[in-house]
XYZ file of C-alpha atoms in Angstrom:
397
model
C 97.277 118.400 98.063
C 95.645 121.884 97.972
C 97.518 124.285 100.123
C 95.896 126.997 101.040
C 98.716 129.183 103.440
C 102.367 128.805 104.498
C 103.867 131.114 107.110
C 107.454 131.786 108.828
C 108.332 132.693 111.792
C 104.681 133.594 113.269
C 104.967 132.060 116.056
C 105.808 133.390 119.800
C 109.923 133.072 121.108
C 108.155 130.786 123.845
C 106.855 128.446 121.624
C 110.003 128.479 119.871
C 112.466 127.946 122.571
C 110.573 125.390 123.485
C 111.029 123.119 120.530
C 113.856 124.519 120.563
C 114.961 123.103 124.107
C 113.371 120.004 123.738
C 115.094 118.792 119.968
C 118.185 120.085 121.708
C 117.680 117.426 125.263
C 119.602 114.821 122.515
C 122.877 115.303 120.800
C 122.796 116.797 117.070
C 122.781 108.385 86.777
C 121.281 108.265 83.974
C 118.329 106.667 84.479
C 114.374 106.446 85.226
C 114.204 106.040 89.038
C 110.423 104.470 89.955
C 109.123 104.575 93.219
C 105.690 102.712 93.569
C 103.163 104.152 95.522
C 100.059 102.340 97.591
C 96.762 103.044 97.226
C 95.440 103.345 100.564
C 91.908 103.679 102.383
C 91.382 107.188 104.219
C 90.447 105.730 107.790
C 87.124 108.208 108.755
C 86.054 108.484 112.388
C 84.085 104.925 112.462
C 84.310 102.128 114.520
C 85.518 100.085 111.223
C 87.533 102.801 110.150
C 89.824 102.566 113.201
C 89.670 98.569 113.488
C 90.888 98.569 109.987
C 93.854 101.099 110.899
C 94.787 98.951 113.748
C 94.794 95.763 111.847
C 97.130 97.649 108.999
C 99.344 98.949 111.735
C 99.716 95.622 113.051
C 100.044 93.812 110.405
C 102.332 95.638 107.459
C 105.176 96.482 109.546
C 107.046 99.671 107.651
C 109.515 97.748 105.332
C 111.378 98.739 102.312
C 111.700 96.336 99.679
C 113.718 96.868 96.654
C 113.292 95.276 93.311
C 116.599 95.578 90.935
C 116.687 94.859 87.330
C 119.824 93.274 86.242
C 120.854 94.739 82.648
C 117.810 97.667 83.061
C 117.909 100.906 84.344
C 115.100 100.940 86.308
C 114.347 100.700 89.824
C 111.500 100.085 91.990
C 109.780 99.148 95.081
C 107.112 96.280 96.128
C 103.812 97.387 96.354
C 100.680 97.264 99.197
C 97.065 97.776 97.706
C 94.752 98.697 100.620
C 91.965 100.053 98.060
C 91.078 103.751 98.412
C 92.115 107.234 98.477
C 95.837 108.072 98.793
C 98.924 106.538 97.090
C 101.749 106.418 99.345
C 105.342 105.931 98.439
C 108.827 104.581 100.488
C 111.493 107.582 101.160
C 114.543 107.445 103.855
C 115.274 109.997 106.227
C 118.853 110.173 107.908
C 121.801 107.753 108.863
C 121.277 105.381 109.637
C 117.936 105.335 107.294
C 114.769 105.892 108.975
C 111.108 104.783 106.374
C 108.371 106.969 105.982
C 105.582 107.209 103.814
C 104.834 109.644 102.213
C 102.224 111.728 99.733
C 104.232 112.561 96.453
C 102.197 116.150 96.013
C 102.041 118.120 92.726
C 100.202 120.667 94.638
C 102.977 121.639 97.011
C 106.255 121.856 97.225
C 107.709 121.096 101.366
C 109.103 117.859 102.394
C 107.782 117.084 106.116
C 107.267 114.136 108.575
C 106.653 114.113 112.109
C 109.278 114.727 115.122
C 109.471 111.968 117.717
C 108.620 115.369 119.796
C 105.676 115.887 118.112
C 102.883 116.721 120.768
C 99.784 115.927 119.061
C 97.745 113.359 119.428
C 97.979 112.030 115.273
C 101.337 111.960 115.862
C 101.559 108.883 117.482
C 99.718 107.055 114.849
C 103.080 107.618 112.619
C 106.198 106.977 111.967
C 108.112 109.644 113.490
C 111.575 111.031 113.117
C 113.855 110.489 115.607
C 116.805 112.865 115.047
C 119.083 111.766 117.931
C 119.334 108.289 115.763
C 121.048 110.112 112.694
C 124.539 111.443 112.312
C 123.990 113.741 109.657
C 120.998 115.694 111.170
C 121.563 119.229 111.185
C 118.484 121.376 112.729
C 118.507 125.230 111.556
C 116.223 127.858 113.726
C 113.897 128.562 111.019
C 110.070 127.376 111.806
C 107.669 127.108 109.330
C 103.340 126.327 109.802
C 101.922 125.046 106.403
C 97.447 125.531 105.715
C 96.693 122.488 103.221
C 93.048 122.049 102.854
C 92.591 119.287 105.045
C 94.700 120.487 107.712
C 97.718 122.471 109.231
C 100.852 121.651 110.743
C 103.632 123.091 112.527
C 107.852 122.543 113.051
C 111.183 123.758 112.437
C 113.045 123.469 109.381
C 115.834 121.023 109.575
C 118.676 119.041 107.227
C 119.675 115.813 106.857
C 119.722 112.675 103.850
C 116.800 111.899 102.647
C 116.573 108.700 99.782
C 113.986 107.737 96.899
C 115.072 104.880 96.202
C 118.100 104.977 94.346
C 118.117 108.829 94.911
C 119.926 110.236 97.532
C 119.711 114.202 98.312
C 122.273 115.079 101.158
C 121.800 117.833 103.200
C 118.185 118.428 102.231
C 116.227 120.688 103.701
C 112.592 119.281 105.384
C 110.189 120.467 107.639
C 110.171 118.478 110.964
C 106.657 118.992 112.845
C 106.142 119.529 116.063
C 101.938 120.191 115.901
C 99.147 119.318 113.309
C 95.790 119.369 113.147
C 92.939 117.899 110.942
C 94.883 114.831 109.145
C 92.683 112.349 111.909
C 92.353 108.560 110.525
C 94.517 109.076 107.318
C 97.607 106.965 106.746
C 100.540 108.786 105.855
C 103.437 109.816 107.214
C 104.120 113.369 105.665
C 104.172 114.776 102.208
C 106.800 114.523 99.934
C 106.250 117.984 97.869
C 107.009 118.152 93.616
C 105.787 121.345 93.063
C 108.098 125.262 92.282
C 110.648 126.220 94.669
C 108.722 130.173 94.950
C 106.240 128.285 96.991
C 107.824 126.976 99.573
C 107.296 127.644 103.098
C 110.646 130.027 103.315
C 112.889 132.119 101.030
C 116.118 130.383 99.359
C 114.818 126.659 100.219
C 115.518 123.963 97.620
C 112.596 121.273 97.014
C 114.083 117.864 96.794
C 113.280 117.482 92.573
C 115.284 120.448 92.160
C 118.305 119.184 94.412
C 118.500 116.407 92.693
C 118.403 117.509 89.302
C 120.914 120.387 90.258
C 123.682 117.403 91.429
C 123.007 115.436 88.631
C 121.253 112.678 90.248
C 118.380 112.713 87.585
C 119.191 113.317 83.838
C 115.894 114.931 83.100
C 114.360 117.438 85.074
C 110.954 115.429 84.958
C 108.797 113.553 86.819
C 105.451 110.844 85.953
C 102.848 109.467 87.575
C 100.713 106.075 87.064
C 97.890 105.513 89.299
C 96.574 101.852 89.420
C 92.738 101.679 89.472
C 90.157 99.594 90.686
C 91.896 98.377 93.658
C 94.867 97.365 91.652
C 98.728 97.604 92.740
C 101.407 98.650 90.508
C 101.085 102.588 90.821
C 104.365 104.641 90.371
C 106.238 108.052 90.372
C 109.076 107.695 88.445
C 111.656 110.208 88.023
C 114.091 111.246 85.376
C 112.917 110.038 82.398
C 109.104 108.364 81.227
C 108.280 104.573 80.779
C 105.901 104.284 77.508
C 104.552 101.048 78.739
C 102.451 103.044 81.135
C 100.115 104.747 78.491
C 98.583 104.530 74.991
C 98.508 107.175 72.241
C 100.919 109.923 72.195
C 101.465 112.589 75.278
C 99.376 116.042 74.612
C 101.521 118.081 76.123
C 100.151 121.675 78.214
C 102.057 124.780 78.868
C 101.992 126.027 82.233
C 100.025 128.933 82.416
C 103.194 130.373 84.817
C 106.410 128.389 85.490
C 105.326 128.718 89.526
C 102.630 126.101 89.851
C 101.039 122.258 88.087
C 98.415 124.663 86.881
C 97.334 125.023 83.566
C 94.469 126.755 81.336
C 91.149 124.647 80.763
C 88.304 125.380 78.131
C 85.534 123.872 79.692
C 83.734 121.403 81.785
C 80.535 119.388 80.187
C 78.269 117.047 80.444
C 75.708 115.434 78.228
C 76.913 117.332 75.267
C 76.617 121.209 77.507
C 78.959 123.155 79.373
C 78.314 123.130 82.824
C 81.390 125.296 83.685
C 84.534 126.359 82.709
C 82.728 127.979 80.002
C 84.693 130.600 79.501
C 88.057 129.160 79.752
C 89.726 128.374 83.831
C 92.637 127.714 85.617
C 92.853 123.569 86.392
C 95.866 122.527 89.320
C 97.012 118.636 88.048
C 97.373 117.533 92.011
C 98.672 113.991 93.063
C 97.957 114.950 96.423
C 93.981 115.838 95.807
C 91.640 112.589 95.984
C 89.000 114.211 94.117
C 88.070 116.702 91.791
C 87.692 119.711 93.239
C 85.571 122.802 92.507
C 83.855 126.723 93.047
C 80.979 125.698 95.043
C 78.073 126.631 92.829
C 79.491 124.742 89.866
C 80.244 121.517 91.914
C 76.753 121.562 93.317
C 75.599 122.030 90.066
C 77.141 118.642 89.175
C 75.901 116.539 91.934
C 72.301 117.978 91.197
C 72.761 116.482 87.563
C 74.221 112.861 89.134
C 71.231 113.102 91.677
C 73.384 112.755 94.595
C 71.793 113.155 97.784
C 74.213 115.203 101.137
C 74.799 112.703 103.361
C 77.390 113.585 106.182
C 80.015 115.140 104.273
C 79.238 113.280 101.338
C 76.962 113.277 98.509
C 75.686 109.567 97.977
C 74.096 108.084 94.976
C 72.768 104.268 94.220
C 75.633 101.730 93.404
C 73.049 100.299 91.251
C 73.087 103.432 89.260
C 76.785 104.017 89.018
C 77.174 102.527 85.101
C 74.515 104.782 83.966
C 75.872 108.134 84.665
C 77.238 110.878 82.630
C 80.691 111.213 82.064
C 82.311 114.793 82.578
C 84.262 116.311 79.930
C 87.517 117.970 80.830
C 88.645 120.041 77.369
C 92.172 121.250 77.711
C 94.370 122.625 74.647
C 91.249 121.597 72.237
C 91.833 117.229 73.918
C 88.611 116.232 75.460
C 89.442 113.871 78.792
C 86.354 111.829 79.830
C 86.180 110.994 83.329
C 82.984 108.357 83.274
C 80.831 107.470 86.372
C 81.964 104.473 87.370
C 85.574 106.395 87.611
C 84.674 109.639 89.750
C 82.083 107.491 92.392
C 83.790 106.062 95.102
C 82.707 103.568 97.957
C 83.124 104.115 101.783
C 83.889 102.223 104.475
C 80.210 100.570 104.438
C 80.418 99.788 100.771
C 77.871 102.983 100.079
C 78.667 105.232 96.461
C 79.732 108.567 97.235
C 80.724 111.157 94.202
C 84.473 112.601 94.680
C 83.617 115.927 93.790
C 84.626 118.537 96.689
C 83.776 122.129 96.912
C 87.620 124.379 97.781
C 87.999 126.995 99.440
C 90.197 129.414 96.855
C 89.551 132.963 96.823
C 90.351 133.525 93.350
C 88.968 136.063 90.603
C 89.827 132.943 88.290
C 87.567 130.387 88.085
C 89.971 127.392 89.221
C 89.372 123.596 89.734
C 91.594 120.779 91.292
C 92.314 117.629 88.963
C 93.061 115.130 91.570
C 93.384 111.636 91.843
C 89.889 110.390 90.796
C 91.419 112.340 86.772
C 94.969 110.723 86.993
C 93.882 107.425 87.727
C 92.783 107.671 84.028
C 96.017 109.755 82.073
C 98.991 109.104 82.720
C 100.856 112.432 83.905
C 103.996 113.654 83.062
C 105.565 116.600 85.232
C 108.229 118.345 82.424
C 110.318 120.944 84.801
C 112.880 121.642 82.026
C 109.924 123.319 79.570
C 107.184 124.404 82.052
C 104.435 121.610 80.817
C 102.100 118.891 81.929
C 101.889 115.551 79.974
C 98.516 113.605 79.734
C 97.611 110.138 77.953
C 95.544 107.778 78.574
C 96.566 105.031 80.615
C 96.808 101.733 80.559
């Protein structure tokens, strides 16, 4: 999930004592971990949109279901396929546990969910933490506000234990909101951040990944992704280690172009044999939290004018019927060419209408820089390599 400003501390004593006043009304292995994740619709501002998010709420009650394999060291969790944009995995908060779900984003690097004090309205569409329930909650008086591209939210930083799965961080540090604005109709709890401690929202915090890895909870300081497509279940994060069942081939592995970010150095974007952009070399973010793929504005317009798509609300729309005969886009990095066809980066809405997933960003950057979201992962298989600053990619199965 693009972020696009974090801040500490910018906010007025009132404000502060406030929260403040209000949280304190309530007494203070060796192995490949997997986590599945659940593809899930993003709920616009439509009549069906919000039926449908009723009808989930009501009926897939937040449950955490664990699958163990005797004589295997994996772990994992049952799946729910509701068919669109996000994948959403199980964590724990507190003790006793407390389920939310979450966002596992490349693209950032904070662990957040919603207070039970929360005073926006989107709040009370979630789960929301309840820090009187747990014993080991510890609040600190550090706030934090985090800008993501689709919205902003607000809170204090707080500790307590926090689970994935098998994994269990004690003590962590996570970002309990208080405001946000702009997630309306989308179904997640928070964001689970995977990306470098130097950009998190304050000085000397510890992401999760890195906790865990420092008290030897993973082997392997690395993380992997497999995205199910076509409506499909059996999407994952796994951590620790990599499953080879998940992809064909052999892993092309990309240096980080610096050890503080998923981002690494493209050659160029093209279709029907020419470069459309990226022509002289880019910057390209690998983001589990993006949907789409994401772009300068010139060069993304560029490639709708070439699929024909037509603006329609905030979406460009083309003809189902015309979906199969697209051009693929062309994604060269370190000399591999990754093909992303049309029938892969057009998406259907709510009315069953074929939208491309191609979003314009709002970087101010002297580098050229694109977003390789969801709509690229769903095809290669990603591995996150911590330990040696690199990204993984093969195609998947």
């Amino acid at each position: 999930m693009l972020r696009t400003q974090t801040s500490l501390n910018t906010w007025s004593q009132e404000r502060n004592m406030k929260w403040l006043v209000l949280l304190g009304l309530v007494a203070f292995s060796k192995c490949i971990v997997k986590i599945p994740l659940k593809r899930v619709k993003t709920m616009r501002n439509t009549v069906s949109g919000r039926n449908m998010l009723n009808n989930f709420v009501k009926e897939h009650a937040y449950k955490l279901s664990q699958i163990s394999f005797r004589g295997s060291n994996l772990t994992s969790h049952s799946l729910r396929n509701l068919r669109d944009l996000f994948y959403l995995g199980n964590i724990t908060i507190g003790t006793p546990p407390q389920e939310f779900q979450v966002i596992f984003d490349t693209g950032s690097s904070e662990l957040w969910v919603p207070s039970s004090f929360c005073i926006s309205t989107t709040c009370s569409k979630r789960m929301r933490f309840r820090h009187a329930d747990s014993s080991t909650f510890r609040l600190s008086r550090k706030t934090f506000s985090i800008t993501y591209g689709a919205g902003r939210i607000e809170g204090f930083v707080a500790h307590d234990t926090v689970r994935i799965g098998d994994l269990v961080s004690t003590d962590q540090q996570f970002g309990l909101c208080m405001e946000e604005s702009g997630f309306e109709g989308m179904i997640f709890d928070g964001v689970l951040g995977l990306s470098y401690a130097n950009i998190s929202f304050y000085t000397g915090a510890i992401p999760i990944f890195y906790k865990l890895k420092n008290e030897g909870a993973i082997s392997e300081p690395v993380f992997a992704f497999y995205l199910s497509k076509d409506e499909r279940e059996g999407s994952v994060v796994m951590f620790g280690g990599v499953d080879h069942r998940y992809y064909k081939g052999e892993l092309n592995w990309i240096p980080l172009i610096k050890a503080d970010n998923w981002i690494v150095h493209m050659d160029r974007i093209s279709m029907k044999r020419k470069v459309i952009a990226c022509s002289g070399g880019c910057n390209a973010l690998v983001d589990t939290g993006s949907s789409e793929i994401v772009g300068p504005s010139t060069l993304v317009k560029n490639i709708l004018k070439i699929i024909g798509a037509k603006p329609r609300d905030s979406e460009y729309y083309v003809s189902c019927s015309s979906v199969n005969s697209l051009p693929s886009i062309i994604f060269t990095i370190k000399s591999n060419n990754y093909r992303v066809p049309g029938r892969a980066y057009i998406l259907k809405d709510d009315r069953g209408h074929c939208f491309a997933a191609f979003k314009v960003h709002r970087l101010s950057s002297s580098t050229e820089t694109w977003i390789l979201g969801d709509v690229f992962l769903r095809l290669y298989f990603s591995v996150f390599d911590r330990g040696n600053d690199r990204i993984g990619l093969a195609r998947a199965v």
